[in-house]
Amino acid sequence: MSSLRILLIGSGGREHALAWKLSQSASVESIIAVPGNGGTAGLPKVTNNNSVSENDFAALVDLAKKERINLVVPGPEQPLVDGVENVFREVGIPVFGPSKDAARMEGSKTFSKDFMKKHNIPTAAYENFSDYQKASDYLKKVGHNVVIKATGLAAGKGVIIPESQEEAQQALKDIMLDKQFGNAGDEVVIEEFLTGDELSILSFCDGTTIKSLPAAQDHKRIGEGDTGLNTGGMGCYAPTKIATPALLAQVEREILQPTIDGMRKDGFPMKGCLFTGLMITPNGPKVLEYNVRFGDPETQTVLPLLKSDLAEIMVACSGPIPLLKYVPVEVEQKFSATVVVAAPGYPNSYPKNIPMQVSTPPAGTNIFHAGTKLSGDALVSSGGRVIAAEAVGESLRAAVDKAYEGVKLIQFDGMYYRKDIAHRAFRDEKSASDKLTYAQSGVSIDAGNELVDRIKAAVATTRRPGADAIIGGFGGEVDLSQAGYPSAPIIVGAIDGVGTKLIIAQKMNKHDTVGIDLVAMNVNDLVVQGAEPFMFLDYYGCSRLDVSVAAAFVEGVAQGCKDAGCALVGGETAEMPDLYTGDDYDAAGAAIGVMKAAQRLPRKEAMAEGDVLIALASSGVHSNGFSLVRKVVDKCGLSYTDKAPWDSSKTVGESLLTPTRIYVKPLLKVLAQTGDAVKGMAHITGGGLTENVPRMLPKHLAAEIDVATWEHPPVFKWLRESVVPTEMARTFNNGVGMVLAVAPEAADAVVKGLQAEGETVYTIGKLINREGGEKGEWCVLKNLESWSA
């Protein structure tokens, strides 16, 4: 470690920050920056060298030998992709950076996307294209918003996010035909546009071990509010609020370690710095891209937080023996922010050689040069992103304010900088960056869907006459007339529970309403298939039988059965002290209904584009999504005995225990009155609107729903302060517990019939052709942004 003589390749803000941090190490004797910039020129131990090009590897090797260099640190991506590590390794000089093979993770987006698919690393759905016409045809038929990426290196600008089909086609032409990014556009990746907040993680790697710096958030767009053209980065802050310990553990478990392990197993271990760009989506973190070097301006932001010796870390990562696990990577428990100052006109054409004046910053503030150089003794601009002010503070607000004070130390004509760096972090504390998902509460809708797909084959083996043994609908059917009972009706069965709403019942010691919930969840699933419920059975399991609790629960079940018009014919009570603890109990129920073949719903073959979607109001949250509801209650610091923020007349627990609405009687009456007018029904239960409405649809149709067309109960408006709109749509009923697909000409009659039965009814949308065919979106929600708090 003693007497390190470092060759630092590059001239940007990243290289200035690296030289600044490395020069603080007692083991570093000298640093030669090729070519360096106006900032590196003023650092202790650092000398700029313009006698060789950063891309002339032979000349770099000769310089290294002459200067007795014993560690090479390439800053930019191009030398790494071109194989600079291999060149120095051949002459026995270690490099903090990956081999040419490993650098393909940044050099080819096609390669990295295929790597992620191979190693089951979560990322956006994608397709690769080297043929322009095939790519154009794919854009015309794809059913989701896209991101178009030039697969090669494009200086951080080869990613286009079109807002229309026309913009997408123009971007494709610019990249593949007009070669806007040169050979980088010979091949493109067209991938699904992900929503959420971006996150950047810089990780030290030695091929086996990975240790990360604080998660940062870059600001790529030139304009405030994240508008305008993409840039190399206009500012950054770290750590981010969204990078909770739980999220970071998930990222390391599901993304970072599998990446390092996959690269090693595939024969190109990652050594150096792995930059992982992430999107934190409603379904969890997904990889946007990999870089195989320090990011810019992330490096300027996170290195001031690093307490450990950067040179020691680099040596541990660069040798033939992995040593990183023995070296500490410790960071200050503070915040850092960087504001980039650009030349006028950037990221389009911009002038150079603009005279500059930079004053000395106070302690805790750094000025990192990027596109600057010395012309004699004068400092002038030489690039688009010219310079940046960075500051560390005890709070993010303090760091950002100090960074903007640092900007005042920089003066040159036409200088431009964004004035809203870290604006996403300063949104209301319950904004989208802090909002919760169902998965974060421990429940995975996707896993449930995957289970259904996995077991379909096993279920199909149980077929018998009259029973198709197909799962995925709301209830299961047996046609008794085909099962050996001539002239008998179709029997429909449903089974369900109440879920973690029971925890609230237990905390409130109120158990009668959850009995109603149990019936409702089952009989509502029956009626959507056209069946009339006629019998119900319940199951009650507990650690210790408390007669008063069990009796209250069953009395609720009985009330629900009366509301649904079915008989409670039996049940089971089980005491299992080794399975449940304390006063815990669980409950399940099964409802059996009956119908004739002509009553069977949905009638998918009869559905057509233009059919009207009618919804019945819910009574509240009903009985799904309570794992997430409880997470929100806890996050807001509420007790179930506190007054409900959405209803001052009730406590939180009383309001949330409002029982699920039972729709059986009004629906059966209207079905009898209106003949074939109703073509399908969907009970909005687990999975919300986006998962349940498609269950009644044929493959060629989708539901277009305007979420601004009905009155939303206050509890959902409150939940939206902590849950992103897309997650609300796939978790809760959001005020409508039942959706009907109705022939347009009969819609008025159905609405009036339901209203006459006391239902609150909304017309919420229509059926449309499913864009993209069977791969297209099932449920198109309009005005979803209106749910943003």
Coordinates of N, CA, C and O in Angstrom, one line a residue, residues 354-416:
I354 N -14.6 30.1 -22.6 CA -15.2 31.2 -21.9 C -14.4 31.5 -20.6 O -14.2 30.6 -19.8
P355 N -13.9 32.7 -20.4 CA -13.1 33.0 -19.2 C -14.0 32.8 -17.9 O -15.2 33.1 -17.9
M356 N -13.3 32.3 -16.9 CA -14.0 31.9 -15.7 C -13.3 32.5 -14.4 O -12.1 32.6 -14.5
Q357 N -14.1 32.8 -13.4 CA -13.5 33.1 -12.1 C -14.1 32.2 -11.1 O -15.4 32.1 -11.0
V358 N -13.3 31.5 -10.2 CA -13.8 30.6 -9.2 C -13.1 31.0 -7.9 O -11.9 31.0 -7.8
S359 N -14.0 31.4 -6.9 CA -13.4 31.7 -5.6 C -13.2 30.5 -4.7 O -13.8 29.4 -5.0
T360 N -12.4 30.7 -3.7 CA -12.1 29.5 -2.8 C -13.3 29.2 -1.9 O -13.9 30.1 -1.3
P361 N -13.8 28.0 -1.9 CA -15.0 27.6 -1.1 C -14.7 27.5 0.4 O -13.5 27.2 0.8
P362 N -15.7 27.6 1.2 CA -15.5 27.4 2.7 C -15.4 25.9 3.0 O -15.7 25.1 2.1
A363 N -15.1 25.6 4.2 CA -15.0 24.2 4.6 C -16.4 23.5 4.5 O -17.4 24.1 4.8
G364 N -16.4 22.3 4.0 CA -17.6 21.6 3.8 C -18.2 21.8 2.4 O -19.2 21.2 2.1
T365 N -17.6 22.6 1.6 CA -18.0 22.9 0.2 C -16.8 22.6 -0.7 O -15.7 23.0 -0.4
N366 N -17.1 22.0 -1.8 CA -16.1 21.7 -2.8 C -16.5 22.2 -4.2 O -17.7 22.1 -4.5
I367 N -15.6 22.7 -4.9 CA -15.8 23.0 -6.3 C -15.1 22.0 -7.2 O -13.8 21.9 -7.2
F368 N -15.8 21.2 -7.9 CA -15.2 20.2 -8.8 C -15.3 20.6 -10.2 O -16.4 20.8 -10.8
H369 N -14.2 20.7 -10.9 CA -14.1 21.1 -12.3 C -14.4 19.9 -13.2 O -14.1 18.7 -12.9
A370 N -15.0 20.2 -14.3 CA -15.2 19.2 -15.3 C -14.7 19.6 -16.7 O -13.6 19.3 -17.1
G371 N -15.5 20.5 -17.3 CA -15.1 21.0 -18.6 C -14.3 22.3 -18.5 O -14.8 23.4 -18.9
T372 N -13.2 22.3 -17.8 CA -12.3 23.5 -17.6 C -10.9 23.1 -18.0 O -10.5 22.0 -18.0
K373 N -10.1 24.2 -18.3 CA -8.7 24.0 -18.6 C -8.0 25.3 -18.3 O -8.6 26.3 -18.2
L374 N -6.7 25.2 -18.1 CA -5.9 26.4 -17.9 C -5.3 26.9 -19.2 O -4.7 26.1 -20.0
S375 N -5.5 28.1 -19.5 CA -4.9 28.8 -20.7 C -3.9 29.8 -20.2 O -4.3 30.9 -19.8
G376 N -2.7 29.3 -20.1 CA -1.7 30.1 -19.3 C -2.0 30.0 -17.9 O -2.2 28.9 -17.3
D377 N -2.2 31.2 -17.2 CA -2.7 31.2 -15.8 C -4.2 31.4 -15.7 O -4.7 31.4 -14.6
A378 N -4.9 31.5 -16.9 CA -6.3 31.8 -16.9 C -7.1 30.5 -17.0 O -6.7 29.6 -17.7
L379 N -8.2 30.5 -16.2 CA -9.1 29.4 -16.3 C -10.2 29.6 -17.3 O -10.8 30.7 -17.3
V380 N -10.4 28.7 -18.2 CA -11.5 28.8 -19.2 C -12.3 27.6 -19.3 O -11.8 26.5 -18.9
S381 N -13.5 27.7 -19.9 CA -14.3 26.5 -20.1 C -13.8 25.7 -21.3 O -13.3 26.2 -22.3
S382 N -14.1 24.4 -21.2 CA -13.7 23.5 -22.3 C -14.7 22.4 -22.6 O -14.5 21.5 -23.5
G383 N -15.9 22.5 -22.0 CA -16.9 21.4 -22.2 C -18.3 22.0 -21.9 O -18.5 23.2 -21.6
G384 N -19.2 21.1 -22.0 CA -20.6 21.4 -21.8 C -21.0 21.5 -20.3 O -21.6 22.5 -19.9
R385 N -20.7 20.4 -19.6 CA -20.9 20.5 -18.1 C -19.6 21.0 -17.6 O -18.6 20.3 -17.5
V386 N -19.5 22.3 -17.2 CA -18.3 23.0 -16.9 C -17.7 22.7 -15.6 O -16.5 22.4 -15.4
I387 N -18.5 22.8 -14.5 CA -18.0 22.8 -13.2 C -19.2 22.5 -12.2 O -20.4 22.6 -12.7
A388 N -18.9 22.2 -11.0 CA -20.0 21.8 -10.1 C -19.6 22.3 -8.7 O -18.5 22.2 -8.3
A389 N -20.7 22.6 -7.9 CA -20.5 22.9 -6.5 C -21.1 21.8 -5.7 O -22.3 21.4 -5.9
E390 N -20.4 21.3 -4.7 CA -20.8 20.2 -3.8 C -20.7 20.6 -2.4 O -19.7 21.3 -2.0
A391 N -21.6 20.2 -1.6 CA -21.5 20.5 -0.1 C -22.1 19.3 0.7 O -22.9 18.6 0.3
V392 N -21.6 19.2 1.9 CA -22.0 18.2 2.9 C -22.7 18.9 4.0 O -22.2 20.0 4.5
G393 N -23.8 18.4 4.5 CA -24.5 19.0 5.6 C -25.1 17.9 6.5 O -25.2 16.7 6.2
E394 N -25.5 18.4 7.7 CA -26.1 17.5 8.7 C -27.5 17.0 8.2 O -28.0 16.0 8.6
S395 N -28.2 17.8 7.4 CA -29.4 17.5 6.8 C -29.3 17.7 5.3 O -28.4 18.4 4.8
L396 N -30.3 17.1 4.5 CA -30.2 17.3 3.1 C -30.5 18.7 2.7 O -29.8 19.3 1.8
R397 N -31.4 19.4 3.4 CA -31.7 20.8 3.2 C -30.4 21.6 3.4 O -30.1 22.5 2.6
A398 N -29.7 21.3 4.4 CA -28.5 22.1 4.7 C -27.4 21.9 3.6 O -26.8 22.8 3.1
A399 N -27.3 20.6 3.1 CA -26.3 20.3 2.1 C -26.7 21.0 0.8 O -25.9 21.6 0.1
V400 N -28.0 21.0 0.4 CA -28.4 21.6 -0.8 C -28.2 23.2 -0.7 O -27.7 23.8 -1.7
D401 N -28.6 23.8 0.4 CA -28.4 25.2 0.5 C -27.0 25.6 0.4 O -26.6 26.6 -0.2
K402 N -26.1 24.8 1.0 CA -24.6 25.1 1.0 C -24.1 24.9 -0.4 O -23.2 25.7 -0.9
A403 N -24.6 23.9 -1.2 CA -24.2 23.7 -2.5 C -24.6 24.9 -3.4 O -23.8 25.4 -4.3
Y404 N -25.8 25.5 -3.2 CA -26.2 26.6 -4.0 C -25.4 27.9 -3.6 O -25.1 28.8 -4.4
E405 N -25.0 27.9 -2.3 CA -24.1 29.0 -1.9 C -22.7 28.9 -2.7 O -22.1 29.8 -3.1
G406 N -22.3 27.6 -2.8 CA -21.1 27.3 -3.6 C -21.2 27.8 -5.0 O -20.2 28.2 -5.6
V407 N -22.3 27.6 -5.6 CA -22.5 28.1 -7.0 C -22.2 29.6 -7.2 O -21.7 30.0 -8.2
K408 N -22.5 30.3 -6.1 CA -22.2 31.8 -6.2 C -20.8 32.1 -6.3 O -20.4 33.2 -6.7
L409 N -19.9 31.1 -6.0 CA -18.5 31.3 -6.1 C -18.0 31.2 -7.5 O -16.8 31.4 -7.8
I410 N -18.9 30.7 -8.4 CA -18.5 30.5 -9.8 C -19.1 31.6 -10.7 O -20.2 31.9 -10.6
Q411 N -18.2 32.1 -11.6 CA -18.7 33.2 -12.5 C -18.1 33.0 -13.9 O -16.9 32.8 -14.1
F412 N -19.1 32.9 -14.9 CA -18.7 33.0 -16.3 C -19.9 33.3 -17.1 O -21.0 33.1 -16.6
D413 N -19.7 33.9 -18.2 CA -20.8 34.4 -19.0 C -21.7 33.3 -19.5 O -21.2 32.3 -20.0
G414 N -23.0 33.4 -19.3 CA -24.0 32.5 -19.8 C -24.1 31.2 -19.0 O -24.8 30.3 -19.4
M415 N -23.5 31.2 -17.8 CA -23.6 29.9 -17.0 C -25.0 29.6 -16.7 O -25.8 30.4 -16.4
Y416 N -25.3 28.3 -16.7 CA -26.7 27.8 -16.5 C -26.6 26.6 -15.5 O -25.7 25.8 -15.5

